[in-house]
Coordinates of C-alpha atoms and ligand atoms in Angstrom, one line a residue:
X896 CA -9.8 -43.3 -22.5
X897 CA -10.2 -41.0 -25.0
X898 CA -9.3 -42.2 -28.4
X899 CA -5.4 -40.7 -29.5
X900 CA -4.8 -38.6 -26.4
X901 CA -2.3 -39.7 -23.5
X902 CA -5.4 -38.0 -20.8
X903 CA -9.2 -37.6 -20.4
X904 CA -8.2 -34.6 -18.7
X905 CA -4.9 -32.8 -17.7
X906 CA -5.2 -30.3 -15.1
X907 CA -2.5 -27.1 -14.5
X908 CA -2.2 -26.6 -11.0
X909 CA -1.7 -28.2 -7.3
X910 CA -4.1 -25.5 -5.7
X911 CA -7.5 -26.1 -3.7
X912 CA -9.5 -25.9 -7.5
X913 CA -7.2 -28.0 -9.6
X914 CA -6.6 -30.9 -6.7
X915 CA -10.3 -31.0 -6.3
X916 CA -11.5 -31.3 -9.9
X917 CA -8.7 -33.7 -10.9
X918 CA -9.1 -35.9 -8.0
X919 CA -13.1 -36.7 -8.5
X920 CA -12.6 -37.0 -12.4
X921 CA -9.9 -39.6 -11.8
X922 CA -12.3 -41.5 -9.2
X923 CA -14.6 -41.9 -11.9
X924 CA -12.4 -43.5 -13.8
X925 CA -11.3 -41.4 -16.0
X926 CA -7.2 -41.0 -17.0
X927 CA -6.1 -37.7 -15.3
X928 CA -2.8 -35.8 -14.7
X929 CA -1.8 -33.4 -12.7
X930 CA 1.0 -30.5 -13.5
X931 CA 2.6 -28.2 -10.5
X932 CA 5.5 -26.3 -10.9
X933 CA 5.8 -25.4 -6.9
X934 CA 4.5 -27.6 -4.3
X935 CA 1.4 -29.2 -3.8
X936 CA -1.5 -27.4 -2.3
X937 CA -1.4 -24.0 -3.4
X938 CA -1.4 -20.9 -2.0
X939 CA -4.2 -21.6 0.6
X940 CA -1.8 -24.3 2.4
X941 CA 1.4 -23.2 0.8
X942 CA 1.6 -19.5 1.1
X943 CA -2.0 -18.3 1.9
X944 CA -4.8 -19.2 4.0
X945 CA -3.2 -22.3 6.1
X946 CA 0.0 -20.7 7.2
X947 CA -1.4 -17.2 7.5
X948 CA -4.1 -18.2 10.5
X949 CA -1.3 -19.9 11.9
X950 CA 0.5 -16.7 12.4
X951 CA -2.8 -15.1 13.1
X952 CA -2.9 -17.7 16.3
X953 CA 0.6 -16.9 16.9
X954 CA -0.2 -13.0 17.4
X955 CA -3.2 -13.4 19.3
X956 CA -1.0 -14.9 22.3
X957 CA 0.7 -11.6 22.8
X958 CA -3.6 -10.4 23.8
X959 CA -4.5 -13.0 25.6
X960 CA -1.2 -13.1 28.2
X961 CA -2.3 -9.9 28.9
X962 CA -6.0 -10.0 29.4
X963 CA -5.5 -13.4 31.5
X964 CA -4.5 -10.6 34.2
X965 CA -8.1 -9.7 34.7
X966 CA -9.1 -13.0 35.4
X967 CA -6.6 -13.5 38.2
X968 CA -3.5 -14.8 36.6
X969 CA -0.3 -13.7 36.8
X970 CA 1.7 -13.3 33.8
X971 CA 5.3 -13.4 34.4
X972 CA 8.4 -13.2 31.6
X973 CA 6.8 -13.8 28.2
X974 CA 9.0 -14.2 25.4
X975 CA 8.1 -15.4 21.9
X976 CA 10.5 -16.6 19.3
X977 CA 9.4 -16.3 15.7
X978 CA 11.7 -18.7 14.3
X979 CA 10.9 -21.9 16.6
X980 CA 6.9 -21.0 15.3
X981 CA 8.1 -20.6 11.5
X982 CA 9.9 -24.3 12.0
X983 CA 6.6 -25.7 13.6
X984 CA 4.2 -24.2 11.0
X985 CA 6.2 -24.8 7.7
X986 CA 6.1 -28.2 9.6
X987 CA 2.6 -28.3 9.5
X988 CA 2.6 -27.0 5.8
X989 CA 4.5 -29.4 4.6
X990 CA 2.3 -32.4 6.1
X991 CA -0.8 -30.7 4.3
X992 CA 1.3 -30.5 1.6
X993 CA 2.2 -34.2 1.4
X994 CA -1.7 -35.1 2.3
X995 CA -2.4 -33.1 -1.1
X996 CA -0.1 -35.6 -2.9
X997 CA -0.9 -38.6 -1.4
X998 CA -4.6 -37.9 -1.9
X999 CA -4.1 -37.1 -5.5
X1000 CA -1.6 -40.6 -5.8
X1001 CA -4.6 -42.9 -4.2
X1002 CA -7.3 -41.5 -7.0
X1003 CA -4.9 -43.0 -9.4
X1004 CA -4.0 -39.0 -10.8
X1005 CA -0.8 -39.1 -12.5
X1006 CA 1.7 -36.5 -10.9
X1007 CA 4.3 -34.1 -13.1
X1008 CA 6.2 -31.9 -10.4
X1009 CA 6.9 -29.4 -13.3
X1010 CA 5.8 -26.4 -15.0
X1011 CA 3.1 -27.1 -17.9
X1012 CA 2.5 -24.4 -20.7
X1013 CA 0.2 -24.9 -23.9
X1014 CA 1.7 -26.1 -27.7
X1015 CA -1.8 -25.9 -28.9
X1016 CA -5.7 -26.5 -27.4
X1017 CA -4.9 -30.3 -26.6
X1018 CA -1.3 -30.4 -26.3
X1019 CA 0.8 -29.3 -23.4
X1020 CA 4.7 -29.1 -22.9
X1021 CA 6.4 -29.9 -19.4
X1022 CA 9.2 -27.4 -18.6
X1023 CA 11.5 -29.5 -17.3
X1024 CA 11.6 -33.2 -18.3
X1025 CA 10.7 -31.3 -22.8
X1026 CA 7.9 -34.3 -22.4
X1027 CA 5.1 -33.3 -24.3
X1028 CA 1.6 -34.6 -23.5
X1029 CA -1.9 -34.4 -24.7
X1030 CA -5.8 -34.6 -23.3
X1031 CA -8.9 -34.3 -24.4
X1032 CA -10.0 -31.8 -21.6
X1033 CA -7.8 -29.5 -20.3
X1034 CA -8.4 -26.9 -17.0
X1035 CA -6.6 -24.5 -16.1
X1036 CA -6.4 -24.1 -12.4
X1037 CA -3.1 -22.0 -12.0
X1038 CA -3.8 -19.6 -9.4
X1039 CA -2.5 -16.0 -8.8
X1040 CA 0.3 -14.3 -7.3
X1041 CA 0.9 -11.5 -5.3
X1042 CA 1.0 -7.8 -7.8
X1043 CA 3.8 -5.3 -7.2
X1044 CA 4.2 -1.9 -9.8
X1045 CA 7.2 -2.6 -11.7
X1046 CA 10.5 -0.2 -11.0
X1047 CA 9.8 2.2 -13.5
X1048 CA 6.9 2.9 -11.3
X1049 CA 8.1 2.4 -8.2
X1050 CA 11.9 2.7 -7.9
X1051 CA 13.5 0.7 -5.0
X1052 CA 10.4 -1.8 -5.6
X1053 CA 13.2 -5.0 -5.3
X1054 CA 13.6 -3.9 -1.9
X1055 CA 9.8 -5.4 -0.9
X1056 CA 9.1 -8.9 -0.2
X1057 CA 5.2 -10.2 -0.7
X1058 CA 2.3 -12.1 0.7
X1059 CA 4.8 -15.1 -0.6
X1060 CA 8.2 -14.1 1.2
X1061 CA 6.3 -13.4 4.4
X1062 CA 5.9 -16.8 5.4
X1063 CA 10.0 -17.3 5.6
X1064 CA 10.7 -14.5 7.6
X1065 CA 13.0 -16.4 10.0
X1066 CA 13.4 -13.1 12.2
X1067 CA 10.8 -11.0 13.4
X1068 CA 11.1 -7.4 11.9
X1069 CA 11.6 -4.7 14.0
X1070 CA 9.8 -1.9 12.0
X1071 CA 7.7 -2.8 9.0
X1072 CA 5.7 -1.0 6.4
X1073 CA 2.5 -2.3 4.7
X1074 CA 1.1 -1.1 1.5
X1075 CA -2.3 -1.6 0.7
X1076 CA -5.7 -1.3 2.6
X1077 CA -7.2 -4.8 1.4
X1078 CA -7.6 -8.3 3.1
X1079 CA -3.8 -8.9 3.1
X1080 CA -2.9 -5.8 4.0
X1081 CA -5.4 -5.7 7.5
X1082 CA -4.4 -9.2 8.2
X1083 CA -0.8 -8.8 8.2
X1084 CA -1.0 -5.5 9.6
X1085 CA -2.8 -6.9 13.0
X1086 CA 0.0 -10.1 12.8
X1087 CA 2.9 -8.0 13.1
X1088 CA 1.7 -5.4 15.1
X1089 CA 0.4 -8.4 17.5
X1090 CA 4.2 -9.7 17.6
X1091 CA 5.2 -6.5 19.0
X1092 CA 6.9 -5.2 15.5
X1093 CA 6.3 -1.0 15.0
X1094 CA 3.8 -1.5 12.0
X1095 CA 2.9 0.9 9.4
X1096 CA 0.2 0.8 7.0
X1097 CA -0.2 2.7 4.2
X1098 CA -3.3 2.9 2.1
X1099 CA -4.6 4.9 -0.9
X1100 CA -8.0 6.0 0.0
X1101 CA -9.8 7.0 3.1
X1102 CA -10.8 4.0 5.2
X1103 CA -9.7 0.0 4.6
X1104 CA -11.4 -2.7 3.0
X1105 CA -12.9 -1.3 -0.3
X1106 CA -15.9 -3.2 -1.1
X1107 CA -17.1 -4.3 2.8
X1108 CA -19.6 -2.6 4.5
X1109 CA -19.3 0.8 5.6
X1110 CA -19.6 -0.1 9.7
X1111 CA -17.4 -3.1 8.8
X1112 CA -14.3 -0.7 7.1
X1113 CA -14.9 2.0 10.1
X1114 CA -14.4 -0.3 12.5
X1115 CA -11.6 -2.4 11.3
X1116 CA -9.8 1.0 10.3
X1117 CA -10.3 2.3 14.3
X1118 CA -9.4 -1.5 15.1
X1119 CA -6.1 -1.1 13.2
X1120 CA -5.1 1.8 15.3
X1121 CA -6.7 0.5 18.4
X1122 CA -3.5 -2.2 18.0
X1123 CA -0.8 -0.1 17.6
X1124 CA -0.7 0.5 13.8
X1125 CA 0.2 3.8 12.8
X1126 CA -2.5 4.0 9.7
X1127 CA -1.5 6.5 6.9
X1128 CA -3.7 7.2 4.5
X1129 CA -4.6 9.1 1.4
X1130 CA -0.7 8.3 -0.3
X1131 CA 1.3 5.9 -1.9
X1132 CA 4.7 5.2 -1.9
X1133 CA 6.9 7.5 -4.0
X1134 CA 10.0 5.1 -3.9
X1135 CA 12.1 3.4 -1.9
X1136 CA 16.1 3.9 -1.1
X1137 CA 18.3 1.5 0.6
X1138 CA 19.4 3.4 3.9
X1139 CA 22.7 1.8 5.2
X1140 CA 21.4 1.7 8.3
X1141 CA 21.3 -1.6 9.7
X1142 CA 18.0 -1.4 12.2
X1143 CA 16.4 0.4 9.3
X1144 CA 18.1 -0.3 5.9
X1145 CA 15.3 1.1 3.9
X1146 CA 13.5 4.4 3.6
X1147 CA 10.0 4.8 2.0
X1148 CA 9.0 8.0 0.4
X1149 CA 5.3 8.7 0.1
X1150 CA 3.6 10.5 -2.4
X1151 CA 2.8 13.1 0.4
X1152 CA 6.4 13.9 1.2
X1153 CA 6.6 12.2 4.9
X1154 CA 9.4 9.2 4.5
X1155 CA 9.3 6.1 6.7
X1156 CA 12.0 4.2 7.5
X1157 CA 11.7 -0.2 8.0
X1158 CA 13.8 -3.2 8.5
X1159 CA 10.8 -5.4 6.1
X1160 CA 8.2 -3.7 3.4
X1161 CA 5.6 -5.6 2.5
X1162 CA 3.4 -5.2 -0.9
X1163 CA -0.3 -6.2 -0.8
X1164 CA -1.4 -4.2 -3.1
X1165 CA -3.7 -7.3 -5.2
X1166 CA -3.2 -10.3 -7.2
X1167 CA -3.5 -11.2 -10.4
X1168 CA -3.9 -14.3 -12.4
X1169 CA -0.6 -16.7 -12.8
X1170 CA -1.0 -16.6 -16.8
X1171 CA 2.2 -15.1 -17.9
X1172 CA 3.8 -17.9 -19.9
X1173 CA 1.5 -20.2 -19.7
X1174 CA 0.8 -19.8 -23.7
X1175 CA -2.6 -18.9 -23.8
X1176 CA -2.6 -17.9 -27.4
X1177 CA -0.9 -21.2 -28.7
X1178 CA -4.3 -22.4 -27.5
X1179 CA -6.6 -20.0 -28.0
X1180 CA -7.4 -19.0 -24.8
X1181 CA -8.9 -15.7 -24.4
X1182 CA -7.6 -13.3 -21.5
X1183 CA -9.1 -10.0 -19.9
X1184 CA -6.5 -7.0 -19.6
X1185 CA -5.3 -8.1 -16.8
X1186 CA -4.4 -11.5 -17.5
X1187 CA -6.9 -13.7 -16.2
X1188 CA -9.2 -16.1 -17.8
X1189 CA -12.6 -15.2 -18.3
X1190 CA -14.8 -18.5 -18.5
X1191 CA -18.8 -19.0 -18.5
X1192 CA -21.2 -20.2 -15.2
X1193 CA -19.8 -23.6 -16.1
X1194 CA -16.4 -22.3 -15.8
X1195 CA -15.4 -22.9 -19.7
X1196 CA -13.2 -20.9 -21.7
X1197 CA -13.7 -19.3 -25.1
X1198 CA -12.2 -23.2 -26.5
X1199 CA -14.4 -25.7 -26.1
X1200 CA -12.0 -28.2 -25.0
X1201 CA -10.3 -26.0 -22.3
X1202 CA -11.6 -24.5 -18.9
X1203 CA -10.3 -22.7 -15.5
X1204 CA -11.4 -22.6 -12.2
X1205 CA -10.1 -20.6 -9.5
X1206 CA -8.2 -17.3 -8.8
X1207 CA -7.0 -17.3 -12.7
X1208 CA -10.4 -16.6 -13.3
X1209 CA -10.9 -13.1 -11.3
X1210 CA -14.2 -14.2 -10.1
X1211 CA -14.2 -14.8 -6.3
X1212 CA -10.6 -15.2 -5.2
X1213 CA -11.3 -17.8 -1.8
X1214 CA -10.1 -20.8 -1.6
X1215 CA -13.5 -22.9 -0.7
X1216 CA -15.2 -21.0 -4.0
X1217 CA -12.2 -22.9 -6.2
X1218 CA -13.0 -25.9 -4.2
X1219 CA -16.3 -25.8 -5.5
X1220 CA -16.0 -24.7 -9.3
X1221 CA -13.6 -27.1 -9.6
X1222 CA -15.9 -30.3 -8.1
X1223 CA -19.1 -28.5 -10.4
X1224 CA -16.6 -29.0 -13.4
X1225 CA -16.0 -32.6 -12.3
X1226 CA -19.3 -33.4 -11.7
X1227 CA -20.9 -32.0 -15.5
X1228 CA -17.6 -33.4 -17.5
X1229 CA -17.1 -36.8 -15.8
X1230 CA -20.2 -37.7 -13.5
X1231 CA -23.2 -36.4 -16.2
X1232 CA -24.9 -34.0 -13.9
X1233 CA -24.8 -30.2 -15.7
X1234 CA -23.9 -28.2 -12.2
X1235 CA -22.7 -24.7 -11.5
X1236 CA -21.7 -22.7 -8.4
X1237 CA -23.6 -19.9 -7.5
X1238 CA -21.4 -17.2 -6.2
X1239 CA -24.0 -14.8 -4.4
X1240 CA -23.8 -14.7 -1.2
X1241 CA -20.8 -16.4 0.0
X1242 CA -19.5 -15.6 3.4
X1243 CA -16.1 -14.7 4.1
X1244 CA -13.7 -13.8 6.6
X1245 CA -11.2 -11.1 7.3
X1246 CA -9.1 -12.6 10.1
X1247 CA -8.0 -9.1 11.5
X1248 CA -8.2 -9.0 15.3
X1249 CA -10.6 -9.0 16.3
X1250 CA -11.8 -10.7 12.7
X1251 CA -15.0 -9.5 10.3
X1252 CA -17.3 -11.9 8.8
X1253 CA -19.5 -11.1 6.4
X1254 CA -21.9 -12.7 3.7
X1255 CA -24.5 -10.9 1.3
X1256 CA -24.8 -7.0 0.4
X1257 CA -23.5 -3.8 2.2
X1258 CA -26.0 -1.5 3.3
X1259 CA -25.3 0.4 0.4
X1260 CA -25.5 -2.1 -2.1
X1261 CA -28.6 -3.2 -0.5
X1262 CA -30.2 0.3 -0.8
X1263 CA -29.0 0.2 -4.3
X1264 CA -30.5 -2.9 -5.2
X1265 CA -33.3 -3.0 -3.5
X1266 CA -34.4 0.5 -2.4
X1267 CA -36.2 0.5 1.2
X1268 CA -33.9 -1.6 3.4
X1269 CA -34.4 -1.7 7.4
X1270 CA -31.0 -1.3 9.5
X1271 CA -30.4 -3.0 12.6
X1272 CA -27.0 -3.0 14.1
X1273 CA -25.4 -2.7 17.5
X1274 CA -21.4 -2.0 18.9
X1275 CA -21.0 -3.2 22.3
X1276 CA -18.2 -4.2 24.4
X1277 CA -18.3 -8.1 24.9
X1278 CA -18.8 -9.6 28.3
X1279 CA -15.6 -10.9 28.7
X1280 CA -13.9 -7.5 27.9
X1281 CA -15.6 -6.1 31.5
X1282 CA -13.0 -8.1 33.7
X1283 CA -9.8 -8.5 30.9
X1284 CA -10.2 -4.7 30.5
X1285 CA -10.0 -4.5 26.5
X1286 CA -11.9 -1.7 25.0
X1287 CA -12.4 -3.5 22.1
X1288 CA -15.7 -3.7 21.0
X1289 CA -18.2 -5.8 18.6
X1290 CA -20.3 -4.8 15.9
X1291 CA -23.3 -6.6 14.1
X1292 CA -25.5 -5.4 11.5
X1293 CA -28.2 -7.1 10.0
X1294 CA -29.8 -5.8 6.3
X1295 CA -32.9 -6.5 5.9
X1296 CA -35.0 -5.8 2.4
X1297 CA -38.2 -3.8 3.6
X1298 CA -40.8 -5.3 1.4
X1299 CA -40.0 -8.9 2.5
X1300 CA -38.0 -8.6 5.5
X1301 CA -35.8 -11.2 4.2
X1302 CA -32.0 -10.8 5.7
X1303 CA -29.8 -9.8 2.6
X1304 CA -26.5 -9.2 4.2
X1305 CA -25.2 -9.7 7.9
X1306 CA -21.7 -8.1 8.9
X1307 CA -20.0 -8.9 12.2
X1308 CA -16.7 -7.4 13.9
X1309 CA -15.5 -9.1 16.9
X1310 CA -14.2 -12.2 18.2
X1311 CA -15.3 -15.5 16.4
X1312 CA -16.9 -13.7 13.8
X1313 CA -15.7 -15.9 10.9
X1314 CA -17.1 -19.3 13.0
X1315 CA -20.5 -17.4 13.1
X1316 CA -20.8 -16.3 9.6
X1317 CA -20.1 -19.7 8.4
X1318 CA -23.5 -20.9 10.0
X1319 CA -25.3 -17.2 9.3
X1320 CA -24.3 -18.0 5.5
X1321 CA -26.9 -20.9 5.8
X1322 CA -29.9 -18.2 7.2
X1323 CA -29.2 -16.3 4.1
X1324 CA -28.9 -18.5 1.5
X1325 CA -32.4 -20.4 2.0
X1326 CA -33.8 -16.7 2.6
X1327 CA -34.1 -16.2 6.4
X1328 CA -35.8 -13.3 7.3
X1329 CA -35.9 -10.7 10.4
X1330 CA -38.9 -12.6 12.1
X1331 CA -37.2 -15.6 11.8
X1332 CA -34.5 -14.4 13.6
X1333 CA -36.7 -12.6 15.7
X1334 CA -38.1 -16.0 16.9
X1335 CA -34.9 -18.2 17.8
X1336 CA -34.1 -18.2 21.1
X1337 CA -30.7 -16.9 22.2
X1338 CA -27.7 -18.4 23.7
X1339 CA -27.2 -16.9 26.9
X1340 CA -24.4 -15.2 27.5
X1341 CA -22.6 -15.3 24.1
X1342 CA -22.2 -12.7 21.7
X1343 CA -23.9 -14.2 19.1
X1344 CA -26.9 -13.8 21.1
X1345 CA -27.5 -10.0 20.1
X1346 CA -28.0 -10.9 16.5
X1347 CA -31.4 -13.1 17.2
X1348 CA -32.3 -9.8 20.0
X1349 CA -32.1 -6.5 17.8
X1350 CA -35.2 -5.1 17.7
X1351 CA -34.7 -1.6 17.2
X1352 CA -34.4 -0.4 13.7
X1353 CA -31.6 2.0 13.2
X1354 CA -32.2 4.8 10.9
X1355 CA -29.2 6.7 9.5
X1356 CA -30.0 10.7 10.2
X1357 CA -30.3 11.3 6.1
X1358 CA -33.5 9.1 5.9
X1359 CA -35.0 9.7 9.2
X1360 CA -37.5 12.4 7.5
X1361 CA -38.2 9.9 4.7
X1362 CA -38.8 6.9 7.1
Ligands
NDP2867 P1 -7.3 -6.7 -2.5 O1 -7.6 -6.6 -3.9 O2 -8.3 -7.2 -1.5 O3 -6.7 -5.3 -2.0 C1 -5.7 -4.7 -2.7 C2 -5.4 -3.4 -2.0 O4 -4.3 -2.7 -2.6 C3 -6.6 -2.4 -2.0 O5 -6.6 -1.8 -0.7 C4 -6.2 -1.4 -3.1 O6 -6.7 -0.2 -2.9 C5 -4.7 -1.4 -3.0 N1 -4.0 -1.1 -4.2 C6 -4.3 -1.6 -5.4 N2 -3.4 -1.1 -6.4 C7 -2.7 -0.2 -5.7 C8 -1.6 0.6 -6.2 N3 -1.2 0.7 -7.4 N4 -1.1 1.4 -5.2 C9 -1.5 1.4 -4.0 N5 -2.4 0.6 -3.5 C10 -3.0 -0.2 -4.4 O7 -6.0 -7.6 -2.6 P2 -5.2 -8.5 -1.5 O8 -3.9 -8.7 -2.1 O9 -5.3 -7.9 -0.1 O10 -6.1 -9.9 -1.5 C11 -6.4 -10.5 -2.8 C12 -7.5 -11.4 -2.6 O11 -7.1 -12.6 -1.9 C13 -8.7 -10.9 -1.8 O12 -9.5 -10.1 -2.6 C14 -9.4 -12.1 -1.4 O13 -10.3 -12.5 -2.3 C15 -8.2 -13.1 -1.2 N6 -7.8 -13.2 0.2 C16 -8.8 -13.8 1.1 C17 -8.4 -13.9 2.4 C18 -9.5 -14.4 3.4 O14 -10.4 -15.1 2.9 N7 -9.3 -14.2 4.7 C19 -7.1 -13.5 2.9 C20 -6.3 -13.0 1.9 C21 -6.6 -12.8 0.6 P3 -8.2 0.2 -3.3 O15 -9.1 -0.3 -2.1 O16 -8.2 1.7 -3.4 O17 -8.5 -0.5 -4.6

């Protein structure tokens, strides 16, 4: 162990980045704690990713009962009670949980179920028990939490629960209201709305997920509606008043005078880093404006002793991207092999319903970047759809650099998207290009089958003189 300190390395943090990092630096001998002030696991199995596909699953029923008609069966009384699936999937949480813990226990990772916050670069203080420890190496790995405006800014802002309170929603609301337009926001959107709840979303600019592709955000915003979300957008909330009423206790006035009354309002309007308190500047700890740690490709801080993977960091906030800068920090402080995670091209998910996946640029990004780009993309209604009598359709899009024909971004809407994007991801990190899709045989009948058979470039009406 390292001469005078009580740790090799103390980690802040039960979440996917911390748990990983702590747990392969302790396996390799060296003398690691751990600090959480919640409960192991994070928010991807706590209050994020885990428990919010289950409710995903949960909503998707509601679909399928229905289609199942076209295929013969007969559907009789359905019925659905949320909080008999809220016992089984906190349930389920709390096994993950206690894997986490267990996991971290048989790497020989010394537990502290308490708060941690810095004396000075080595030396930390646990909230509870006043113990004060020290480490050589210390990473921060503390996560984010959901971001509200405070009430000056938005009076009657108490009255709205988060992407944390959702989960313990032991009754399903009857009329909710979503702010925001981003990955939460679309996900829970499509969740309650598949329950059967009246849903409301309300979004500041013109069309939903800022950042995707342009075919990607059309069709997800024509999705949302196509489920029964009533979509307004352009506004924000004004405030908020407490009604009386007892079916709708609270009224929400937007910034473009219509008012909108809900049993449940729901904020997911971003995150931001989980610094507040943790005393930073007692170690010297540099933070951007909006609280999160910025750190170099090797995930180190401005103090040489001191680092931070995940969410706190504002560079990718998924879980499997923590996962990884916290097992390239393992392997270059305690295994002697210099690695960093590259973060282009990483595919992700959007599990709306149907769900988006998506890795590399957007078209426009693409044409930014690179200049000529070739378009291929088709919308078609999925095989299955013909006898269940949805309308909903699928869209693919492939972006191909012109000079190379190398694939730079693929973006899918429909059914199963995230399982194919996982293995797409692979294509475009080792540089597949168009013939090389061109030349794999499809799977026959599947949807995924239409991204090896575009031929047909499609050119946007703009650039059909150039082209
Ligand atoms: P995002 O940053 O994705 O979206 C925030 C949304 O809130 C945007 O639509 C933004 O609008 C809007 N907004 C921001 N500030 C205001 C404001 N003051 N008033 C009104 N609207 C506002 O945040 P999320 O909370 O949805 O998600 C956070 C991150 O968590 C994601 O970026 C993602 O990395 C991760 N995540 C990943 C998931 C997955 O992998 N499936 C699931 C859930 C979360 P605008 O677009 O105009 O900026």
């Amino acid at each position: 162990m390292s001469d005078g300190y009580d740790f090799d390395l103390f980690v802040i943090g039960g979440g996917s980045g911390g748990v990983r990092a702590a747990r392969l630096a302790a396996l390799s001998g060296a003398k690691v704690g751990l600090a959480e002030e919640y409960r192991m696991g994070g928010t991807c199995v706590i209050r994020g990713c885990v428990p919010k596909k289950f409710m995903v699953y949960a909503s998707d029923y509601a679909k399928k009962f229905k289609e199942a008609e076209g295929y013969g069966w007969s559907v009789g009384d359905i019925s659905y009670d949320h909080g008999k699936f809220v016992a089984a999937m906190s349930a389920e949480v709390d096994r993950l949980s206690g894997i986490y813990t267990r996991n971290l226990h048989n790497a020989g990772v010394e537990l502290f179920e308490e708060r941690a916050e810095f004396v000075d670069r080595h030396t930390l203080k646990l909230a509870n028990s006043g113990k004060t420890i020290t480490a050589e190496k210390i990473l921060i790995a503390v996560g984010g939490r959901p971001w509200k405006p405070d009430e000056d800014e938005l009076p009657g802002v108490e009255y709205t629960i988060s992407s944390n309170e959702v989960f313990h929603l032991t009754e399903l609301p009857k009329h909710m209201i979503i702010a925001g337009g981003g990955y939460i926001a679309v996900e829970f959107a499509h969740v309650f709305a598949g329950l059967g709840v009246e849903t409301c979303l309300v979004y500041r600019g013109e069309s939903v997920l800022r950042g995707f592709d342009d075919d990607v955000r059309t069709q997800v915003h024509e999705g949302l509606k196509e489920a029964g979300v009533r979509v307004i957008t352009q506004t924000v909330f004004d405030k908020i008043e407490d009604t009386g009423d007892n079916e709708r206790p609270y009224r929400v006035s937007l910034t473009n005078g219509v008012t909108l009354d809900a049993d449940v309002i729901m904020m997911a309007v971003g995150r931001r880093a989980n610094t507040d308190g943790l005393g930073c500047d007692a170690a010297g700890v540099e933070l951007d404006d909006k609280g999160a740690v910025p750190v170099d490709e090797y995930s180190k801080t401005n103090v040489d002793n001191i680092w931070a993977v995940g969410d706190v960091t504002d560079r990718v906030a998924l879980t499997p991207v923590a996962i990884r800068e916290g097992h390239a920090f393992a392997d270059t402080e305690f295994y002697d092999n210099p690695r960093t995670f590259d973060h282009d091209d990483i595919a992700t998910a959007v599990f709306s319903q149907p769900e988006v996946g998506t890795v590399g640029v957007s078209e426009t990004e693409a044409r930014r970047k690179y200049g000529r780009v070739d378009i291929y993309k088709t919308r078609f209604r999925p095989m299955k759809n013909m006898l269940s009598g949805s309308t909903e359709r699928v869209m693919m899009k492939l972006v191909v650099k012109a000079d190379d024909e190398r694939i730079v971004g693929i973006h899918i809407v429909g059914p199963d998207a995230a399982e194919m994007i996982q293995a797409l991801g692979i294509a475009v990190k080792i540089g597949a290009t168009k013939p090389d899709f061109d030349r794999t045989c499809a799977v026959h009948p599947s949807i995924a089958e239409e991204l090896v058979t575009m031929r047909e470039k499609f050119i946007p009406d703009g650039l059909q003189a150039a082209e």
